[in-house]
mmCIF file of C-alpha atoms and ligand atoms in Angstrom:
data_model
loop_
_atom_site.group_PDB
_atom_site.id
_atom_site.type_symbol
_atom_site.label_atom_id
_atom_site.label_comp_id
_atom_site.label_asym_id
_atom_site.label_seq_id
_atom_site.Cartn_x
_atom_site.Cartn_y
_atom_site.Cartn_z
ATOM 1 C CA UNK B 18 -148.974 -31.101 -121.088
ATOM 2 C CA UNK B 19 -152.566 -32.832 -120.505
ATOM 3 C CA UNK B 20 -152.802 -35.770 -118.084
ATOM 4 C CA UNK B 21 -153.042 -39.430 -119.314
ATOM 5 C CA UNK B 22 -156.179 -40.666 -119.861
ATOM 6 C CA UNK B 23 -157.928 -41.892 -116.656
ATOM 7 C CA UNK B 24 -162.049 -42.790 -115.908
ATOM 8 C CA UNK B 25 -164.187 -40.576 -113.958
ATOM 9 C CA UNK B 26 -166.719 -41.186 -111.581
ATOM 10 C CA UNK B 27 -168.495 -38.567 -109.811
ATOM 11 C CA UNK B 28 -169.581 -40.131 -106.154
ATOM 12 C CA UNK B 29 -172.872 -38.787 -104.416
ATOM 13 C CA UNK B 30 -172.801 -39.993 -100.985
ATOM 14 C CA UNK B 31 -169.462 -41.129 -99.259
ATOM 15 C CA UNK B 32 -170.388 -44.738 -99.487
ATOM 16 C CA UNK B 33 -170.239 -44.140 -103.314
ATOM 17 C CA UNK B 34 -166.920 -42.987 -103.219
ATOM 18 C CA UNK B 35 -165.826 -45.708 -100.975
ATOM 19 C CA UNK B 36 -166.943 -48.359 -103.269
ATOM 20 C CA UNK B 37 -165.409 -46.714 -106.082
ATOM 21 C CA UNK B 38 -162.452 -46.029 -104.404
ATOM 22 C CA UNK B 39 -162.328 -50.138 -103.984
ATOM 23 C CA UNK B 40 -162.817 -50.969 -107.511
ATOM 24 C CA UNK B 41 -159.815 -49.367 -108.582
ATOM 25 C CA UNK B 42 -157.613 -51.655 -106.400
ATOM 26 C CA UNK B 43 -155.618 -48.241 -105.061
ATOM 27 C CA UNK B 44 -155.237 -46.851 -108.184
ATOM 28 C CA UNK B 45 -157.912 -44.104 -107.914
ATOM 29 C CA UNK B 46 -157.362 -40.438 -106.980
ATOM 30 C CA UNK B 47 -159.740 -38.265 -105.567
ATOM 31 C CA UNK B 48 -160.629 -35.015 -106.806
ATOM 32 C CA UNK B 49 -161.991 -32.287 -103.759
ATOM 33 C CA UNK B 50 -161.042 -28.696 -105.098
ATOM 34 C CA UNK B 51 -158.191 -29.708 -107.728
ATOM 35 C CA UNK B 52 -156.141 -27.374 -106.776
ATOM 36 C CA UNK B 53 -153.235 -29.744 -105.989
ATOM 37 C CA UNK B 54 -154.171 -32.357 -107.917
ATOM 38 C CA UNK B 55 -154.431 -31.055 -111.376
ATOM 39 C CA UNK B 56 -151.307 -29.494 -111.832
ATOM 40 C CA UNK B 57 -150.034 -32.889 -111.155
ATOM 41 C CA UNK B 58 -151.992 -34.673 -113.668
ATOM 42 C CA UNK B 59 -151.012 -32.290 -116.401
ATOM 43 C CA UNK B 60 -147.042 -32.799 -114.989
ATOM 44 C CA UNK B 61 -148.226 -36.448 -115.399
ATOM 45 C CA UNK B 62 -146.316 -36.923 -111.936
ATOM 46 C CA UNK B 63 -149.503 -38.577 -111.098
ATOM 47 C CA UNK B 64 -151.357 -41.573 -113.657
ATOM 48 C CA UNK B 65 -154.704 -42.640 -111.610
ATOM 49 C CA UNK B 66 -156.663 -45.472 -113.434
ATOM 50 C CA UNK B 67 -159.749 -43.005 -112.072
ATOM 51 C CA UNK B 68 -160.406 -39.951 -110.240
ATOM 52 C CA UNK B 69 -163.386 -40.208 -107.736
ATOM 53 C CA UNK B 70 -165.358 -36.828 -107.581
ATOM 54 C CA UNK B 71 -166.308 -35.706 -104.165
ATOM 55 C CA UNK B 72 -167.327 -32.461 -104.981
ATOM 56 C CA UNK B 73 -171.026 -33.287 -104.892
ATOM 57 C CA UNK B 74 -171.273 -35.036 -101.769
ATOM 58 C CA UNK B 75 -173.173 -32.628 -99.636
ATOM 59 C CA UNK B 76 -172.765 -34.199 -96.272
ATOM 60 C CA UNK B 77 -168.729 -33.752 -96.936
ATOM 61 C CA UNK B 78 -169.041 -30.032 -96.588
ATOM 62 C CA UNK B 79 -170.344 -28.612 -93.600
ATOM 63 C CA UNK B 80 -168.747 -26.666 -90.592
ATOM 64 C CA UNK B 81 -170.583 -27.623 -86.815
ATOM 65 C CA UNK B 82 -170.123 -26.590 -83.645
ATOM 66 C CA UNK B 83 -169.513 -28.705 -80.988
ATOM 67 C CA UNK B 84 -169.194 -28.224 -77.201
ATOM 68 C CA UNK B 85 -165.530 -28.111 -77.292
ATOM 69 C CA UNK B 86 -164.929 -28.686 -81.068
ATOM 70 C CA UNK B 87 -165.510 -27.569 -84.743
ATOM 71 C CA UNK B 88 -166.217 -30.314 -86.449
ATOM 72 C CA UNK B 89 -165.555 -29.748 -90.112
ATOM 73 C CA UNK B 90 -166.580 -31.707 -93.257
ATOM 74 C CA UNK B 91 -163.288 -32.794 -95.783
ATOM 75 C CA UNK B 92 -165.322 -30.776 -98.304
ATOM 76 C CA UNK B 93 -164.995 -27.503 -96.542
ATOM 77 C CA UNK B 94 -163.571 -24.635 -98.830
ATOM 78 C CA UNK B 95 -160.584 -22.772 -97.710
ATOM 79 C CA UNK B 96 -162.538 -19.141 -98.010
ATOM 80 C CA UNK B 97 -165.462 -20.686 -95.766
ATOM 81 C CA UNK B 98 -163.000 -21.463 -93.179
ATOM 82 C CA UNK B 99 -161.301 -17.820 -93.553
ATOM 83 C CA UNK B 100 -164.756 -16.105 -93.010
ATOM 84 C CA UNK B 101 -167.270 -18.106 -91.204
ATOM 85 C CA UNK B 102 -167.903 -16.411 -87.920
ATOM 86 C CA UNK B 103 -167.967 -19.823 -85.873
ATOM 87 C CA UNK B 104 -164.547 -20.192 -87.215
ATOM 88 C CA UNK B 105 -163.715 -16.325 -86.132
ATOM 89 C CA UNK B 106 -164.946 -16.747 -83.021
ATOM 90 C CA UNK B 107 -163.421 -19.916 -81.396
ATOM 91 C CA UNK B 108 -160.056 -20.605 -83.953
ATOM 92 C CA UNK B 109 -159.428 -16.828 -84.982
ATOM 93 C CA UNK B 110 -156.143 -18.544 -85.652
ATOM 94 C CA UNK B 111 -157.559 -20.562 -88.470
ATOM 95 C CA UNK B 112 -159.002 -17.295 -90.025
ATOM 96 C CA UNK B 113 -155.950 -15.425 -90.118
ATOM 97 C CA UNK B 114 -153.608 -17.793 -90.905
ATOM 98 C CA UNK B 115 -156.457 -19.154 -94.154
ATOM 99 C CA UNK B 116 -156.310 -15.397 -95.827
ATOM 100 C CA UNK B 117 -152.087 -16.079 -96.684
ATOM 101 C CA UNK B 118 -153.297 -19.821 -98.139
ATOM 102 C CA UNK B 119 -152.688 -18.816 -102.027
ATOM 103 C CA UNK B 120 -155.206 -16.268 -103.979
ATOM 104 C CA UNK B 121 -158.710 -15.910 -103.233
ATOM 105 C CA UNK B 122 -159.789 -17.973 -106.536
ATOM 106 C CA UNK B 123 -157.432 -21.010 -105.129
ATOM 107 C CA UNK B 124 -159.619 -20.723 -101.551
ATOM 108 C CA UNK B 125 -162.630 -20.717 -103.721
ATOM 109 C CA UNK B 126 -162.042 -24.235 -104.331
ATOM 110 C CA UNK B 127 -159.364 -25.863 -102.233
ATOM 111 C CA UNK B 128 -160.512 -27.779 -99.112
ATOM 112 C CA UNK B 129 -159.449 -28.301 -95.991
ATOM 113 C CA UNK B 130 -159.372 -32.478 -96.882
ATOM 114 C CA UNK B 131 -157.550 -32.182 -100.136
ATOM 115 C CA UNK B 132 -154.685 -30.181 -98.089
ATOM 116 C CA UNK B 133 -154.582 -32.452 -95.509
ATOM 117 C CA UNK B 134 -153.942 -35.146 -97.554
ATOM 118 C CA UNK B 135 -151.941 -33.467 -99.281
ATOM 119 C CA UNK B 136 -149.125 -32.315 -96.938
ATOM 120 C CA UNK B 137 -147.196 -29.603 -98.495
ATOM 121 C CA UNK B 138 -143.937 -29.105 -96.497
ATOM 122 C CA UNK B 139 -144.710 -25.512 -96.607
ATOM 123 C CA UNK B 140 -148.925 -25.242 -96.324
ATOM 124 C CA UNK B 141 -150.610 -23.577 -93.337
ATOM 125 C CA UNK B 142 -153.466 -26.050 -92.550
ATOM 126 C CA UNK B 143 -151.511 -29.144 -91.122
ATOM 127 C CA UNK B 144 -149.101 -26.697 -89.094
ATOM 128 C CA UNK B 145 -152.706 -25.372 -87.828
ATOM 129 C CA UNK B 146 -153.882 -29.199 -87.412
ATOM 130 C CA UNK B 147 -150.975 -30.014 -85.180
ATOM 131 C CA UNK B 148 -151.161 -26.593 -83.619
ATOM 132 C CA UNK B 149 -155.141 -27.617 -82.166
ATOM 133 C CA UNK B 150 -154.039 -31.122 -81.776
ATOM 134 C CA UNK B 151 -156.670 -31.728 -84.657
ATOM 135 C CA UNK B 152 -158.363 -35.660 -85.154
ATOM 136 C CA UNK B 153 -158.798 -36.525 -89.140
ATOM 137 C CA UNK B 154 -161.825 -39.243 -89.567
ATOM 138 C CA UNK B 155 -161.321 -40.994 -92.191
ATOM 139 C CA UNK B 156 -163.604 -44.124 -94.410
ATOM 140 C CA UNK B 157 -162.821 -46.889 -96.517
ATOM 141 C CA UNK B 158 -164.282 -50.291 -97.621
ATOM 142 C CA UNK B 159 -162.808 -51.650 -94.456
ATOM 143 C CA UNK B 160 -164.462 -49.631 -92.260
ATOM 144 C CA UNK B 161 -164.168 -45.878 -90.259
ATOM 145 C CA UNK B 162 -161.285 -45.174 -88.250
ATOM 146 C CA UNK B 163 -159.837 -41.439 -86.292
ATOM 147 C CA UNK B 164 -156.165 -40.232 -86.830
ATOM 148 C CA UNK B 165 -154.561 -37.836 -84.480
ATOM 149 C CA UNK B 166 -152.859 -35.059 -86.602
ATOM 150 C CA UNK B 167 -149.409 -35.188 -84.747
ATOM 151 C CA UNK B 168 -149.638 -39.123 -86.035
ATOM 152 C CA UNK B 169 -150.792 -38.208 -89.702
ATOM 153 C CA UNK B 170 -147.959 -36.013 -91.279
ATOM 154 C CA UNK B 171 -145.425 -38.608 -92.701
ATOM 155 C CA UNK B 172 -143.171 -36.731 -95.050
ATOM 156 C CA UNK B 173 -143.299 -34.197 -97.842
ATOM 157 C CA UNK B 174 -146.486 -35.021 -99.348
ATOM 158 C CA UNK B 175 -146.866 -38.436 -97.416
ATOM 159 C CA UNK B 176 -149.526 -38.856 -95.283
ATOM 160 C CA UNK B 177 -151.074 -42.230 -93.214
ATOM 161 C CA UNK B 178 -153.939 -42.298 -95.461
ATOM 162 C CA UNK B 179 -154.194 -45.728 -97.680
ATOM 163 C CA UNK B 180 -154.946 -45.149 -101.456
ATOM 164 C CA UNK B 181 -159.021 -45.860 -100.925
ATOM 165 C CA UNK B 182 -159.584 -44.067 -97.612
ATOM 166 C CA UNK B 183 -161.401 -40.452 -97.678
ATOM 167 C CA UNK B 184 -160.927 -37.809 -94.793
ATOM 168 C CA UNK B 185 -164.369 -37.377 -94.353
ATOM 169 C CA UNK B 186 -164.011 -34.899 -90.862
ATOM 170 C CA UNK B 187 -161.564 -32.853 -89.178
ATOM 171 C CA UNK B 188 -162.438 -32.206 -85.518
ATOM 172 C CA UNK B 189 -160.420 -29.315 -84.210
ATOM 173 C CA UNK B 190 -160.419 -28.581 -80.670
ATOM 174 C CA UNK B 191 -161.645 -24.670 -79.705
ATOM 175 C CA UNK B 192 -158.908 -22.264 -78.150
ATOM 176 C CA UNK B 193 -160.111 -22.609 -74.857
ATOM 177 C CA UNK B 194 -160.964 -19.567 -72.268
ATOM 178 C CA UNK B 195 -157.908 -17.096 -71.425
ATOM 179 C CA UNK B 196 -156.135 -18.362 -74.477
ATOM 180 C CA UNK B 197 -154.017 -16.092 -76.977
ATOM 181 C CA UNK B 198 -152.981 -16.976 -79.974
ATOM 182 C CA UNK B 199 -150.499 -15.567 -83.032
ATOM 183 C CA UNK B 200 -149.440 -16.358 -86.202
ATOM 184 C CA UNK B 201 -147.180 -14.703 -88.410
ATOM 185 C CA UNK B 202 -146.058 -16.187 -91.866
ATOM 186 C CA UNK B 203 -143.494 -14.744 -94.932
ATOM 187 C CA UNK B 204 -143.970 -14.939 -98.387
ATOM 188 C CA UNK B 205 -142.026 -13.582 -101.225
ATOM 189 C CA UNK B 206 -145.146 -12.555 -102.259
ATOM 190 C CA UNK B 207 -148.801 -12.091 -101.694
ATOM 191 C CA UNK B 208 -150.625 -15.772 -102.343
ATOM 192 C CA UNK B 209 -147.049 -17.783 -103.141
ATOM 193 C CA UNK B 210 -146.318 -20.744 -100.649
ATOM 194 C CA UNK B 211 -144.964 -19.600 -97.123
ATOM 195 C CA UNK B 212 -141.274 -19.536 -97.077
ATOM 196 C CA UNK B 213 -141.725 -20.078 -93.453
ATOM 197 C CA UNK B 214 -145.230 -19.570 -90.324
ATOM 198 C CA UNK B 215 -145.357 -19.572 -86.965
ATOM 199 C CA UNK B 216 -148.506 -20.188 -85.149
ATOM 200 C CA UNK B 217 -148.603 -20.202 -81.366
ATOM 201 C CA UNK B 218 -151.087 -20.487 -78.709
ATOM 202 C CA UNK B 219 -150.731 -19.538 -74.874
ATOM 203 C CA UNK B 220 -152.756 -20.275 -72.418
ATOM 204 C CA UNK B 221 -152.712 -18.316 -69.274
ATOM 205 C CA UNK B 222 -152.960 -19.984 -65.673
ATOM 206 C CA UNK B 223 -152.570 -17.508 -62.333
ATOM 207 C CA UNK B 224 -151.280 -14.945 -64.025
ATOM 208 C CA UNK B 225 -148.412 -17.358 -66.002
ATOM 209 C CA UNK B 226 -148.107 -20.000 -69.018
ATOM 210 C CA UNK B 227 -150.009 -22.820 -68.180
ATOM 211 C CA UNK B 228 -149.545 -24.549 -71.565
ATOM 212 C CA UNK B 229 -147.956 -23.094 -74.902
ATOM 213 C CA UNK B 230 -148.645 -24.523 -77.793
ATOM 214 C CA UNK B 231 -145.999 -23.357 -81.032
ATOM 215 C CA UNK B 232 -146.448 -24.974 -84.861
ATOM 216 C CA UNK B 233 -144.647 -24.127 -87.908
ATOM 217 C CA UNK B 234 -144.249 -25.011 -91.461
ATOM 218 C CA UNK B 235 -141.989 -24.403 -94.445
ATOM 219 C CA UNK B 236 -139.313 -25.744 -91.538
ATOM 220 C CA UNK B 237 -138.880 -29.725 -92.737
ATOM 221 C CA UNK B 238 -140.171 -31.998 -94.227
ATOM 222 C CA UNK B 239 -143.677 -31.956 -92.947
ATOM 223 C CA UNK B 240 -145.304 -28.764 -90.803
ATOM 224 C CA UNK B 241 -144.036 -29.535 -86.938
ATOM 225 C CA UNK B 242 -144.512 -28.608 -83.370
ATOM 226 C CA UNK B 243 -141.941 -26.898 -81.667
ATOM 227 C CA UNK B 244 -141.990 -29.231 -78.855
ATOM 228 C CA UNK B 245 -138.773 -28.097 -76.986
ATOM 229 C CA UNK B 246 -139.564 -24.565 -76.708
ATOM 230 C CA UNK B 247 -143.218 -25.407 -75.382
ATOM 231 C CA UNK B 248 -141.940 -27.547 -72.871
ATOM 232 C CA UNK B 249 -139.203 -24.321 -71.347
ATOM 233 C CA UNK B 250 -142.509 -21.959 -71.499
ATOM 234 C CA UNK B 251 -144.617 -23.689 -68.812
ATOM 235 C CA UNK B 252 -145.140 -21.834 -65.781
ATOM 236 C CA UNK B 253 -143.466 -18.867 -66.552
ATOM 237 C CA UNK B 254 -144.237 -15.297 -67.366
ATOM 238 C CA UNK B 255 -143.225 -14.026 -71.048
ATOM 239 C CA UNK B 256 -140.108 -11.648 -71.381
ATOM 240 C CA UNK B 257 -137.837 -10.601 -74.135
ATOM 241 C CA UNK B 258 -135.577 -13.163 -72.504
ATOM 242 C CA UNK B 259 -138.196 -16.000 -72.682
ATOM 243 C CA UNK B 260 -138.852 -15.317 -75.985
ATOM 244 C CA UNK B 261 -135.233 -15.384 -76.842
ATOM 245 C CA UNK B 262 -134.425 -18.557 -75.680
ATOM 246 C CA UNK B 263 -137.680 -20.199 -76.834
ATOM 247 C CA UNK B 264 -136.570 -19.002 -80.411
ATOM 248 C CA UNK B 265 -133.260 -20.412 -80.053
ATOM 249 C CA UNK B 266 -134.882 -23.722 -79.298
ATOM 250 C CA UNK B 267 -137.946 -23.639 -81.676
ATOM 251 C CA UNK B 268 -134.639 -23.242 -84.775
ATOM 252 C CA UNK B 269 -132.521 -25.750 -83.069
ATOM 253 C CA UNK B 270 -135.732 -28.197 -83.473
ATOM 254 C CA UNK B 271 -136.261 -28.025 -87.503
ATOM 255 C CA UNK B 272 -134.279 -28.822 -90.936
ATOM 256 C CA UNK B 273 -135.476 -26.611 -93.513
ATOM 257 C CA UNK B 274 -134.755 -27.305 -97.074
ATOM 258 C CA UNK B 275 -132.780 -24.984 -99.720
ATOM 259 C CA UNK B 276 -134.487 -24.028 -102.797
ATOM 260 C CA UNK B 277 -134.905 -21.680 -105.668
ATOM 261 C CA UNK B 278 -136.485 -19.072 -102.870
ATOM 262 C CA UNK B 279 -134.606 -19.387 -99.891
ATOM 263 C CA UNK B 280 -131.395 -21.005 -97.795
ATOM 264 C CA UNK B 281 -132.194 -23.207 -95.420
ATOM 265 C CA UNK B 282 -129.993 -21.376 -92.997
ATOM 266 C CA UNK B 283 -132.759 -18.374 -93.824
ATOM 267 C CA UNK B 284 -135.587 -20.470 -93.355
ATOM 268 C CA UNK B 285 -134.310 -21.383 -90.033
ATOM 269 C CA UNK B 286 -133.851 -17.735 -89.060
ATOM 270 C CA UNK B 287 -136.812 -16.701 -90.518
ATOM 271 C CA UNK B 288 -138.992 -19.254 -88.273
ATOM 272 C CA UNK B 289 -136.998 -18.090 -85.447
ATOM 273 C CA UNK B 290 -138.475 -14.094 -85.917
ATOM 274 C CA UNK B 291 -141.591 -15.433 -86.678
ATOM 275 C CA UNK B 292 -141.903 -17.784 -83.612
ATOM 276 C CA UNK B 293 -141.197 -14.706 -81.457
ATOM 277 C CA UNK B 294 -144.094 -12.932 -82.888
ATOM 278 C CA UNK B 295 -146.080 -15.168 -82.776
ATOM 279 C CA UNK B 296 -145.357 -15.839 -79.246
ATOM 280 C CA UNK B 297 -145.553 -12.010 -78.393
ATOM 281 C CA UNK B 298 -149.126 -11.587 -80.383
ATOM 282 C CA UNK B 299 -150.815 -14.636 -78.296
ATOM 283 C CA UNK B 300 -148.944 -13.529 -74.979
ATOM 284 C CA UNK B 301 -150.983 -9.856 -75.653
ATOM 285 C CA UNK B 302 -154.475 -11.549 -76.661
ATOM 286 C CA UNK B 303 -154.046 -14.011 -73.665
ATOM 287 C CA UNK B 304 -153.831 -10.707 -71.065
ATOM 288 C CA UNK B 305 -156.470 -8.986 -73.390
ATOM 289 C CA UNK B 306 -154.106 -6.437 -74.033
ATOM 290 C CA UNK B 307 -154.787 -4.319 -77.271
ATOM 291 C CA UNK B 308 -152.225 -4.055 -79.769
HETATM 292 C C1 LIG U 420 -150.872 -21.190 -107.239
HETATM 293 C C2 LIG U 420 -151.184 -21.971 -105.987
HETATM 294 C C3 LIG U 420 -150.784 -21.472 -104.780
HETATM 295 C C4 LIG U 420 -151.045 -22.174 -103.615
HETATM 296 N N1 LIG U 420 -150.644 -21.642 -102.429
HETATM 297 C C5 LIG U 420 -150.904 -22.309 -101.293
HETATM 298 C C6 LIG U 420 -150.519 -21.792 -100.016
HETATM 299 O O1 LIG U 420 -149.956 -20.684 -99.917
HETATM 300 N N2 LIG U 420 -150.778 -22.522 -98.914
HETATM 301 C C7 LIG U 420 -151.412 -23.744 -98.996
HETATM 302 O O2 LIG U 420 -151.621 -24.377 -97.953
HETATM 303 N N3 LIG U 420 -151.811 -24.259 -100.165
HETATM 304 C C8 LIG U 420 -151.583 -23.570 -101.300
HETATM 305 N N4 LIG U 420 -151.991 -24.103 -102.495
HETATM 306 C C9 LIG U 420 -152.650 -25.412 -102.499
HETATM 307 C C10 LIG U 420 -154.161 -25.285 -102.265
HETATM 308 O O3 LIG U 420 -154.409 -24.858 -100.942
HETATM 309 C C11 LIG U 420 -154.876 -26.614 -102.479
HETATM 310 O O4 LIG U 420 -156.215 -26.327 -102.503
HETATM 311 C C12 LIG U 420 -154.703 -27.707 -101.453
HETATM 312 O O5 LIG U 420 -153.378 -28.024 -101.223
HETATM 313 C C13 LIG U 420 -155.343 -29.007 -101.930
HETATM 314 O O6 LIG U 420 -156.700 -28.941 -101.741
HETATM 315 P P1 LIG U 420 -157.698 -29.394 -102.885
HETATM 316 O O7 LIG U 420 -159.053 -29.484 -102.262
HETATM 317 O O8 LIG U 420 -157.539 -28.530 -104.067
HETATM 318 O O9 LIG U 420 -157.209 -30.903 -103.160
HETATM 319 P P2 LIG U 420 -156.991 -31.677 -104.537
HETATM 320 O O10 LIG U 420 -156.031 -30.955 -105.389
HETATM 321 O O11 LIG U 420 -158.305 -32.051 -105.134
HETATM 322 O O12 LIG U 420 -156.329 -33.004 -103.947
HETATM 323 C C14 LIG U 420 -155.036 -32.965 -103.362
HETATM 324 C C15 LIG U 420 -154.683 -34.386 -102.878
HETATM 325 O O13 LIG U 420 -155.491 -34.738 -101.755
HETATM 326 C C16 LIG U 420 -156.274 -35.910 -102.052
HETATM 327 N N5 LIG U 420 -157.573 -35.664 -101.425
HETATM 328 C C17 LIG U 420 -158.377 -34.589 -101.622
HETATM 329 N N6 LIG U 420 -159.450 -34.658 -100.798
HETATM 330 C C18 LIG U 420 -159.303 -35.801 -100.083
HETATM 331 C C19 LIG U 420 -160.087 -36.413 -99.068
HETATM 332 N N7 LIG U 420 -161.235 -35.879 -98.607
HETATM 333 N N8 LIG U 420 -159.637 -37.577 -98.546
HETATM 334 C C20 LIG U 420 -158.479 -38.134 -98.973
HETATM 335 N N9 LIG U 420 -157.696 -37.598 -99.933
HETATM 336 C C21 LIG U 420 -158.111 -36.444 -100.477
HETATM 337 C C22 LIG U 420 -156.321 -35.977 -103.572
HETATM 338 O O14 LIG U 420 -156.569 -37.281 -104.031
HETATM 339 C C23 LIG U 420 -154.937 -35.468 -103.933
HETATM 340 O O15 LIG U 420 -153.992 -36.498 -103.748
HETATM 341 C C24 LIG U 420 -151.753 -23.420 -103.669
HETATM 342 C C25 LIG U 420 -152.182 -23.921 -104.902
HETATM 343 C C26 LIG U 420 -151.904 -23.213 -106.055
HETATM 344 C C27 LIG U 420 -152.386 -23.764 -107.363
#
């Protein structure tokens, strides 16, 4: 199937895309890598009047360091973010968790933006945006505004975004010092959509769990914190126990679908395993034990 006929307008500076973003009364798409997008025009589950370009807006791709951020332009390809070393070095949870987003020619061209907005279920970035307690920046004709990632995520594929706003920047918070982190994600296979992650981060104070931080996707509707099992973490010391009974709480806490791939009642195991390693991996990297 082709998609139905629609105009195109390739925008050169953000304010271009804004305006024409507001001359198509919401009925305009943008276009970042495609990756999402065009199978969905050739489904014709999508019928934009226009798609709005954004691919050669240079100031929209870009990846800066901040004092206690990475700031990150909408732009941003997926394989940058898997192998920049400012990325390795202050979210090596964003590296390892970007090499199981699809097959190398999908990073090539997805950005971190376009899967923002669009909120798979089962994607890795906005589990990773909730897991940093990310900040999207977004622009329209009306003016800039910020949006917390826990406040973003509305349902499968449903995001607080209006039809002419752009994500412009995603500010995500560094791991901070004595930190470990994990993630752990299963496919059926290599480059297919997760049929569940984990991603955890720990971070040590005196010798115990000051704060633990768990996301997950594939789980629900949209990727989720596992607030519950954070919450019975604080303060204590990690044991096979610990991790037990933050498992139990992280499953109780999600509603996984049933599809073609997997149960739900699967799913919800699966997240369970793959909270605990997670869990164990960032407990080991906090005490800067080796594996
Ligand atoms: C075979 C295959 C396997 C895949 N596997 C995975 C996977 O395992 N994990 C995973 O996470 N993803 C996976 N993807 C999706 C891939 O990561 C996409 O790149 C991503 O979801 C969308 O990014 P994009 O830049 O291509 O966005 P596009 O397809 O261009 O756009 C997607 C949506 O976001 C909107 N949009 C794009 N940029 C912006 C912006 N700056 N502001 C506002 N709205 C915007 C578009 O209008 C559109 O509605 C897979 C894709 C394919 C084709």
């Amino acid at each position: 199937m082709k998609p139905a006929a629609f105009d195109y307008v390739v925008a050169e500076s953000i304010d271009a895309a804004v305006a024409a973003l507001a001359a198509a009364n919401g009925e305009a798409k943008i276009l970042a890598g495609g990756q999402s997008l065009v199978p969905m025009l050739n489904f014709r589950l999508l019928r934009p009047s226009t798609l709005v370009d954004i691919n050669r807006i240079p100031d929209l791709a870009f990846i800066e360091e901040g004092a206690d951020a990475i700031v990150v332009g909408a732009l941003t390809r997926h394989h940058r973010l898997e192998t920049a070393p400012v990325i390795a070095r202050h979210l090596p949870v964003v590296a390892e968790a970007m090499r199981h987003v699809a097959h190398l020619a999908i990073r090539n061209r997805g950005t971190i933006g376009g899967s923002l907005a669009h909120a798979d279920p089962a994607a890795e970035l906005p589990m990773l945006a909730l897991l940093l307690d990310a900040t999207l920046h977004v622009v329209s004709h009306a003016g800039p505004r910020t949006i917390a990632a826990r406040d973003f995520f509305l349902g499968p594929l449903t995001v607080d975004l209006a039809p002419d706003e752009i994500v412009t920047r995603i500010v995500l918070p560094k791991l901070p010092p004595a930190t470990g982190w994990g993630f752990a994600e299963v496919a059926r296979r290599n480059g297919d959509f997760a049929l569940a992650a984990a991603a955890a981060t720990l971070k040590l104070r005196d010798g115990v769990i000051g704060e633990a931080r768990i996301a997950m996707t594939g789980i629900d509707d949209t990727a989720k914190r596992a607030g519950e099992a954070e919450a019975l973490l604080a303060g204590r010391t990690l044991t096979p126990d610990l991790i037990d009974t933050a498992v139990a709480a992280a499953r109780a806490g999600v509603n996984p679908p049933t599809d073609l791939h997997a149960s739900s009642d699967y799913r919800r195991h699966l997240v369970g395993v793959l909270v605990g390693r997670a869990l164990a991996d960032a407990w080991r990297r906090a005490r800067g034990e080796q594996s």
